[in-house]
Structure formats: structure tokens, C-alpha cells
Coordinates of C-alpha atoms and ligand atoms in Angstrom, one line a residue:
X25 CA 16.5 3.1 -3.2
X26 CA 19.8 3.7 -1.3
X27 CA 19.8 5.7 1.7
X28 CA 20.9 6.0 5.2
X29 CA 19.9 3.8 8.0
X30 CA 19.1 4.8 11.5
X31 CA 19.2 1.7 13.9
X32 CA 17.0 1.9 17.0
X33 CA 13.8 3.0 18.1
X34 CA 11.7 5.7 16.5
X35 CA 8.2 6.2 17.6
X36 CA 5.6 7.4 15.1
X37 CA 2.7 9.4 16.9
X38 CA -0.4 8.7 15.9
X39 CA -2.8 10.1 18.3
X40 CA -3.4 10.4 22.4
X41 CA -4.4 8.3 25.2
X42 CA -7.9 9.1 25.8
X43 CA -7.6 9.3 29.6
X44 CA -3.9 10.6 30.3
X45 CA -3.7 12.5 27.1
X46 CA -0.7 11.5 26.8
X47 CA 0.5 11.0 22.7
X48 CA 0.3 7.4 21.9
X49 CA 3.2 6.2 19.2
X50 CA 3.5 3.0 17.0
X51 CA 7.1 1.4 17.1
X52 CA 7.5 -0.3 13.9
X53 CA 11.5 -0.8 14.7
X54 CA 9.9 -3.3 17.4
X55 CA 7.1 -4.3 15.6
X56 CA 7.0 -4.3 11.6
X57 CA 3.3 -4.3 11.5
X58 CA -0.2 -3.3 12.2
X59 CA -3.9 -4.4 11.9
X60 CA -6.3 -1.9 11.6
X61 CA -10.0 -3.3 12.3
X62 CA -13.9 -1.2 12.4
X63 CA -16.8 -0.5 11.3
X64 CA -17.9 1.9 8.2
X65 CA -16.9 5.6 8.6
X66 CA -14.8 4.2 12.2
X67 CA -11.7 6.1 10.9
X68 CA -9.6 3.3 9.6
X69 CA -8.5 5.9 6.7
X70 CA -7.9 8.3 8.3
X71 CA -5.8 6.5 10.5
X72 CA -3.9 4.9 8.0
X73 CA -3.1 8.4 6.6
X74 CA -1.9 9.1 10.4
X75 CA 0.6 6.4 10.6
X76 CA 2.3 7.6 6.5
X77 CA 2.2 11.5 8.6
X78 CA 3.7 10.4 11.4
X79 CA 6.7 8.1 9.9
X80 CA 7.1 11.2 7.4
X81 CA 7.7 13.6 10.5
X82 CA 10.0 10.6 12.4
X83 CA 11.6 9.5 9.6
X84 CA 14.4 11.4 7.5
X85 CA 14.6 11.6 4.0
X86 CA 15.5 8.2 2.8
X87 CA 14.5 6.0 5.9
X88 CA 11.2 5.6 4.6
X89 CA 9.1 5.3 1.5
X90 CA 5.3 4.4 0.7
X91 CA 3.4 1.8 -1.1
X92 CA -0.4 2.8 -0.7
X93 CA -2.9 -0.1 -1.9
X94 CA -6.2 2.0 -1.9
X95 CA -8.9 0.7 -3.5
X96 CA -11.7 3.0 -2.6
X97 CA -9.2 6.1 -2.7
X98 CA -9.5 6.7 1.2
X99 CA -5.4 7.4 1.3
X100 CA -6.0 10.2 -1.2
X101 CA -4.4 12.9 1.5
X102 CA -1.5 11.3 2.0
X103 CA -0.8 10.2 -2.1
X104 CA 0.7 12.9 -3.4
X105 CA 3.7 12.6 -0.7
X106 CA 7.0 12.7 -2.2
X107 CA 7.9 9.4 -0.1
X108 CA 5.0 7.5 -2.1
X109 CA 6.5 5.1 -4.9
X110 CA 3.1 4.0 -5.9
X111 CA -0.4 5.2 -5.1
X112 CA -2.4 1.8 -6.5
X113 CA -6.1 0.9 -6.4
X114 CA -6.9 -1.6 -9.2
X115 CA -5.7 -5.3 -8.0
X116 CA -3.7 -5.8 -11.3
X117 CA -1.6 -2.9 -10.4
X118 CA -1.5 -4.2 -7.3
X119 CA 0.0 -7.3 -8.7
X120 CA 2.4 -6.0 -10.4
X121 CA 3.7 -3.7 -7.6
X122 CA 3.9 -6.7 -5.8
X123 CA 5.7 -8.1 -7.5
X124 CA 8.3 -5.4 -7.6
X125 CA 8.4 -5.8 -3.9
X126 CA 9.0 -9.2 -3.7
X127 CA 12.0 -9.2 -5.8
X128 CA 13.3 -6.4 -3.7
X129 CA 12.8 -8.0 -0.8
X130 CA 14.3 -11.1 -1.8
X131 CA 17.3 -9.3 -2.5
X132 CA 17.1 -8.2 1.2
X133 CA 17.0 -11.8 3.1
X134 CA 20.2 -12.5 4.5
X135 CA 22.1 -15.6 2.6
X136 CA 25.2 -17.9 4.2
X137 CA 27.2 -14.5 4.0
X138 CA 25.7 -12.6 6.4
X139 CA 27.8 -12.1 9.4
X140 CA 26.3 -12.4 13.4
X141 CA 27.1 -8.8 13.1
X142 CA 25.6 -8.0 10.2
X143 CA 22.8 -9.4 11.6
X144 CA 22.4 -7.3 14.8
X145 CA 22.6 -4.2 13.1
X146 CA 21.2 -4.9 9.6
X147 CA 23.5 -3.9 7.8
X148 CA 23.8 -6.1 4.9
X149 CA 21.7 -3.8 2.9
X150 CA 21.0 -0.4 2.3
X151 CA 18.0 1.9 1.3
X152 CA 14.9 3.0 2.9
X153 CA 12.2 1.1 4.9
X154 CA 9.1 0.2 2.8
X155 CA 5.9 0.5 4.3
X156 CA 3.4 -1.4 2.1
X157 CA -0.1 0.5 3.8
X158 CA -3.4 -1.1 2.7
X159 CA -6.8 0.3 3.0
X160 CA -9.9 -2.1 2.4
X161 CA -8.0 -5.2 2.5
X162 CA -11.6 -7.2 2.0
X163 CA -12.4 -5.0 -1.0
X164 CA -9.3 -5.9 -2.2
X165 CA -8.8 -9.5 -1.4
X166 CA -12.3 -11.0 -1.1
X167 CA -11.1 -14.9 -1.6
X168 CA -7.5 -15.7 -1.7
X169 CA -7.7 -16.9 -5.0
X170 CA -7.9 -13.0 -6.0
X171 CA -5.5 -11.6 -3.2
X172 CA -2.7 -10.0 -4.8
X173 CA -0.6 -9.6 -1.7
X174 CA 0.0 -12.8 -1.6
X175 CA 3.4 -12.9 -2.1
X176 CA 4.4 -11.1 0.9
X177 CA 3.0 -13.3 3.3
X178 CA 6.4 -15.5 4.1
X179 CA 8.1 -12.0 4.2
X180 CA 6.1 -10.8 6.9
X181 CA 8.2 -12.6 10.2
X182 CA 11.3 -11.2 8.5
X183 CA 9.5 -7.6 8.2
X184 CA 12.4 -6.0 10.8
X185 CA 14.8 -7.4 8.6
X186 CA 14.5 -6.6 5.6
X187 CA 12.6 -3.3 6.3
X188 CA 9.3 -4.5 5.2
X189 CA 6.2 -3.1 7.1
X190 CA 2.8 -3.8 6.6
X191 CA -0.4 -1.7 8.1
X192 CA -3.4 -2.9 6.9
X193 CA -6.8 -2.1 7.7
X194 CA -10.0 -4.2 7.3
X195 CA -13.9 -3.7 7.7
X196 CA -15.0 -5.1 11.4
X197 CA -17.7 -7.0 10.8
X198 CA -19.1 -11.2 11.9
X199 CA -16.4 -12.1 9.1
X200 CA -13.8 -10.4 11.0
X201 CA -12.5 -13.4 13.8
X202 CA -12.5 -16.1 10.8
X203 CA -10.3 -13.8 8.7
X204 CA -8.0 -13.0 11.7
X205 CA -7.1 -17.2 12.0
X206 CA -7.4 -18.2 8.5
X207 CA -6.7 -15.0 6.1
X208 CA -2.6 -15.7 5.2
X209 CA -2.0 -12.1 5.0
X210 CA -4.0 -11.2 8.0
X211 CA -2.8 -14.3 10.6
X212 CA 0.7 -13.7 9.5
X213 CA 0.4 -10.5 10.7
X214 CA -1.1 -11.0 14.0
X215 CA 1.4 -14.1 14.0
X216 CA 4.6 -11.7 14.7
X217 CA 2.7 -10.8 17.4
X218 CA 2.8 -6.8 16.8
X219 CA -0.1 -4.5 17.6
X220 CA -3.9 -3.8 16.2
X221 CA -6.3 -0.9 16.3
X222 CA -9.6 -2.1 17.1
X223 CA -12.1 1.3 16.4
X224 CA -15.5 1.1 16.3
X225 CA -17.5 -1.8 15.9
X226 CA -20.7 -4.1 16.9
X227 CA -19.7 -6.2 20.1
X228 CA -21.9 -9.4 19.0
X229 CA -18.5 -9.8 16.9
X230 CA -17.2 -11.3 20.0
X231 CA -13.7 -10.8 21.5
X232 CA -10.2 -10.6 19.0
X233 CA -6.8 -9.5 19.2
X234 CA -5.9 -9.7 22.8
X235 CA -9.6 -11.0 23.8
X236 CA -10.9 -7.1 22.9
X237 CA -14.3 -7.4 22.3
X238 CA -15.7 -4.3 20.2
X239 CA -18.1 -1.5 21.0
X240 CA -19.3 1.6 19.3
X241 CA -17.1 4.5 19.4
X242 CA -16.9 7.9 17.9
X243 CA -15.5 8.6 14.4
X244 CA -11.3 8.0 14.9
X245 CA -11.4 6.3 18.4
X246 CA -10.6 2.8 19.6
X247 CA -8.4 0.6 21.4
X248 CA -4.5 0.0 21.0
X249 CA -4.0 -3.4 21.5
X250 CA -0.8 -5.2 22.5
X251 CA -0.3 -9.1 22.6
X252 CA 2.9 -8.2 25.5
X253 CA 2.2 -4.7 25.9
X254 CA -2.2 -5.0 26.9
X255 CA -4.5 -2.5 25.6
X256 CA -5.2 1.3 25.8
X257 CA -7.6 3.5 24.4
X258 CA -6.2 5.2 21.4
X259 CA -8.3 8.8 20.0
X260 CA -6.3 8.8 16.8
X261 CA -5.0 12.7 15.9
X262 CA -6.1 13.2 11.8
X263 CA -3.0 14.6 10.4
X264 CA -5.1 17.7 8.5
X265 CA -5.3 18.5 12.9
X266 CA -1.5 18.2 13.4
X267 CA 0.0 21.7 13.9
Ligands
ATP74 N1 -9.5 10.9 14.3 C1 -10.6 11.5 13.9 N2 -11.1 12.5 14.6 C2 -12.2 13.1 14.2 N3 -13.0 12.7 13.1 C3 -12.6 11.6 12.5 C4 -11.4 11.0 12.8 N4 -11.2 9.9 12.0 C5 -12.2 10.0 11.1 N5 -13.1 11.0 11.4 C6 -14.3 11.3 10.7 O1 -15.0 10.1 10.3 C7 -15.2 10.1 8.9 C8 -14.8 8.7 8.5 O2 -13.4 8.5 8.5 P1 -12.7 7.5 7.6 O3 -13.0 7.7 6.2 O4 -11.2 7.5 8.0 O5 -13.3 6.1 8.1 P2 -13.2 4.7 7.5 O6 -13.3 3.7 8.6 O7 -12.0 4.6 6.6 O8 -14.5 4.6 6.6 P3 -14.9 3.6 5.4 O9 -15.2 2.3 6.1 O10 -16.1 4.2 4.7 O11 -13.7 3.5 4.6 C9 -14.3 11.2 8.3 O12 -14.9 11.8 7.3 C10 -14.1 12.1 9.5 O13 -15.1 13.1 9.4
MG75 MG1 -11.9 4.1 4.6

């Protein structure tokens, strides 16, 4: 997994502004993560699929590498990239992969060592950023006691450092606000205080991330939200449309 390392900001388009058509990106040097919530058939996929298109285009060869978790096989455009490690859907392999992660990872935390330095520009360790991207997270994780992610939740607010990202989308539904606060995975997410995509969905869910309260929208459309940065509409670009 050694590879270069480019410091600084790379922005990964994943769509336009509704209004000013004007390309909306996802800065995951800033923030590590991203919540992807709506409705049946909203786009979430396809979405997903956006973001691993995007940081293929922005990143070079060796910045970046893929872990898909894809239990219903939405991420099946995106699989048979060269940057994806593992294309998983059953939650054992999940587990396993995990696993795999975790002990990478933990090889990636900083120890006594590490100089101020070091620190600011990471450079402690070397190899790609891993984005773990997970499509029907309730499918997946119904009750804790099954969720196999688990062990990446005290990871998650050192995701910049250790170049850990996850994007994970889940179903919009009345569960929805209760998972946001009380799912691990999910509040330690939204915890690092990075952005969501709220897409379609019924607005008697009530307002979440950033107070947004849902509405119907068309297939692939929705709101970017931003705890510092506010919210803007967001019509996501599928990457089959890309030229
Ligand atoms: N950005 C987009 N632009 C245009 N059409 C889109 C876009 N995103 C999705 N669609 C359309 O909506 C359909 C559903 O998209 P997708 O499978 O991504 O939704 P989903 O939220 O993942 O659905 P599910 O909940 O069933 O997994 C797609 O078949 C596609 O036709
Ligand atoms: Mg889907």
C-alpha cells in the first residue's frame, strides 16, 4: 500500500448547484467523511458511485484506494475499478475486511514518536488514502449487535490522519433522526462535524443534519449540508453522464 502523498486540498466533484450551476465538490482533506441520507430509488447509489468517480479523476494513482461494502450490489459500476481492494456484500466478509482495516489503521495512529512536524504534514506514514464507501448501512447493520463496522468507530475523529474516510449512505425514513444520535457509526460521523447529502425524502421525518427537514425531490437531487459551511442544493452528476 505505499504510495505518494499529496498534502492539501483536492476537491472531488460530485455534481452542480442547482441554481448557479456551478460544480459542487466534496473536500475530504477537510472533512474525512460523509452521510448520505433518502428515500428508495433517491439516488444514494448512484451518488456513492459519484464520489469513488470523482476521487478516481482527483486523485493519482496511489493517493487513493476503495473498500465498497454493498450489500444490495448498488456500487456494481464502480467495482470493477482497479483502485477497489475489496468489493464486499455479505456481513462476514465484511468482518473480516474490517478487520484488515483496523490493523492497518492502527499501524497509522501516531505513537510518542511522532514529531509536531510530522504531525502537520502527515508524514509518519506512507500509502494511499482509504475510502471505506458503504451503501445500505441499515441493511447492513440493523442492530449493533450485527454491525460489522464497528471497529472503525474510534478511528473515525482521526480519519484525516490516518487517511481513513468513510461515506456512507442510509435509507431516510422515521428511524432516520434516532440513528443519527444513537447509531455509533452514524453519530461518530456526524460528530467530526463534516458534511451530509440529504436527497429525497418524506418531511414528517422532521428536521436533521443542520435543522434540514426533508422533501421530495427528483431521482439524484438534494441538499448539501454543512454544520460551518450551511446548506446548498446539490443535483448530483451520475458518473455514466461525466464526459
Ligand atoms: N443523479 C441522477 N440523475 C438522474 N437520474 C438519477 C440520478 N441518480 C439516480 N437516478 C435515477 O434514479 C434511480 C435510482 O437511483 P439509485 O439506485 O442511485 O437510488 P438509491 O437511493 O440507491 O435507491 P435504493 O434505495 O433502491 O438503493 C436510478 O436508476 C436512476 O435512473
Ligand atoms: Mg441504492
Amino acid at each position: 500500500m505505499d504510495g505518494p502523498r499529496t498534502p492539501g486540498s483536492r476537491p472531488v466533484p460530485v455534481g452542480e448547484d442547482r441554481h448557479g450551476r456551478r460544480p459542487v465538490c466534496l473536500d475530504f482533506d477537510a472533512d474525512a467523511h460523509l452521510v448520505v441520507l433518502g428515500d428508495a430509488g433517491a439516488g444514494k447509489s448512484t451518488l456513492l458511485c459519484a464520489v469513488v468517480a470523482g476521487v478516481e479523476r482527483v486523485y493519482a494513482p496511489g493517493e487513493a484506494v476503495f473498500l465498497l461494502v454493498d450489500p444490495r450490489h448498488g456500487l456494481l459500476d464502480v467495482a470493477s475499478s482497479s483502485r477497489v481492494l475489496s468489493w464486499v456484500r455479505a456481513r462476514r466478509e465484511v468482518h473480516d475486511v474490517v478487520r484488515d482495516v483496523r490493523a492497518l489503521m492502527d499501524r497509522r495512529l501516531p505513537g510518542p514518536d511522532v514529531t509536531p512536524p510530522q504531525r502537520r504534514d502527515r508524514s509518519w506514514w506512507r500509502g494511499p488514502e482509504l475510502f471505506v464507501v458503504v451503501d445500505d448501512y441499515r441493511m447492513l447493520a440493523p442492530h449493533q449487535q450485527v454491525n460489522p463496522l464497528l471497529p472503525l468507530v474510534d478511528l473515525l475523529p482521526h480519519g484525516r490522519d490516518v487517511g481513513l474516510h468513510l461515506v456512507i449512505a442510509r435509507e431516510l425514513d422515521g428511524s432516520t433522526p434516532r440513528a443519527l444520535a444513537h447509531d455509533p457509526l452514524l453519530a461518530g460521523v456526524c460528530d467530526q462535524g463534516g458534511p451530509a447529502v440529504i436527497m429525497s425524502g418524506s418531511p414528517e421525518v422532521g428536521p436533521l443534519l443542520g435543522g434540514v427537514v426533508p422533501s421530495a425531490q427528483p431521482p439524484g437531487q438534494g441538499v448539501l449540508v454543512h454544520p460551518a459551511e450551511g446548506s446548498r442544493p446539490l443535483a448530483v452528476t451520475p458518473p455514466a453522464a461525466r464526459p
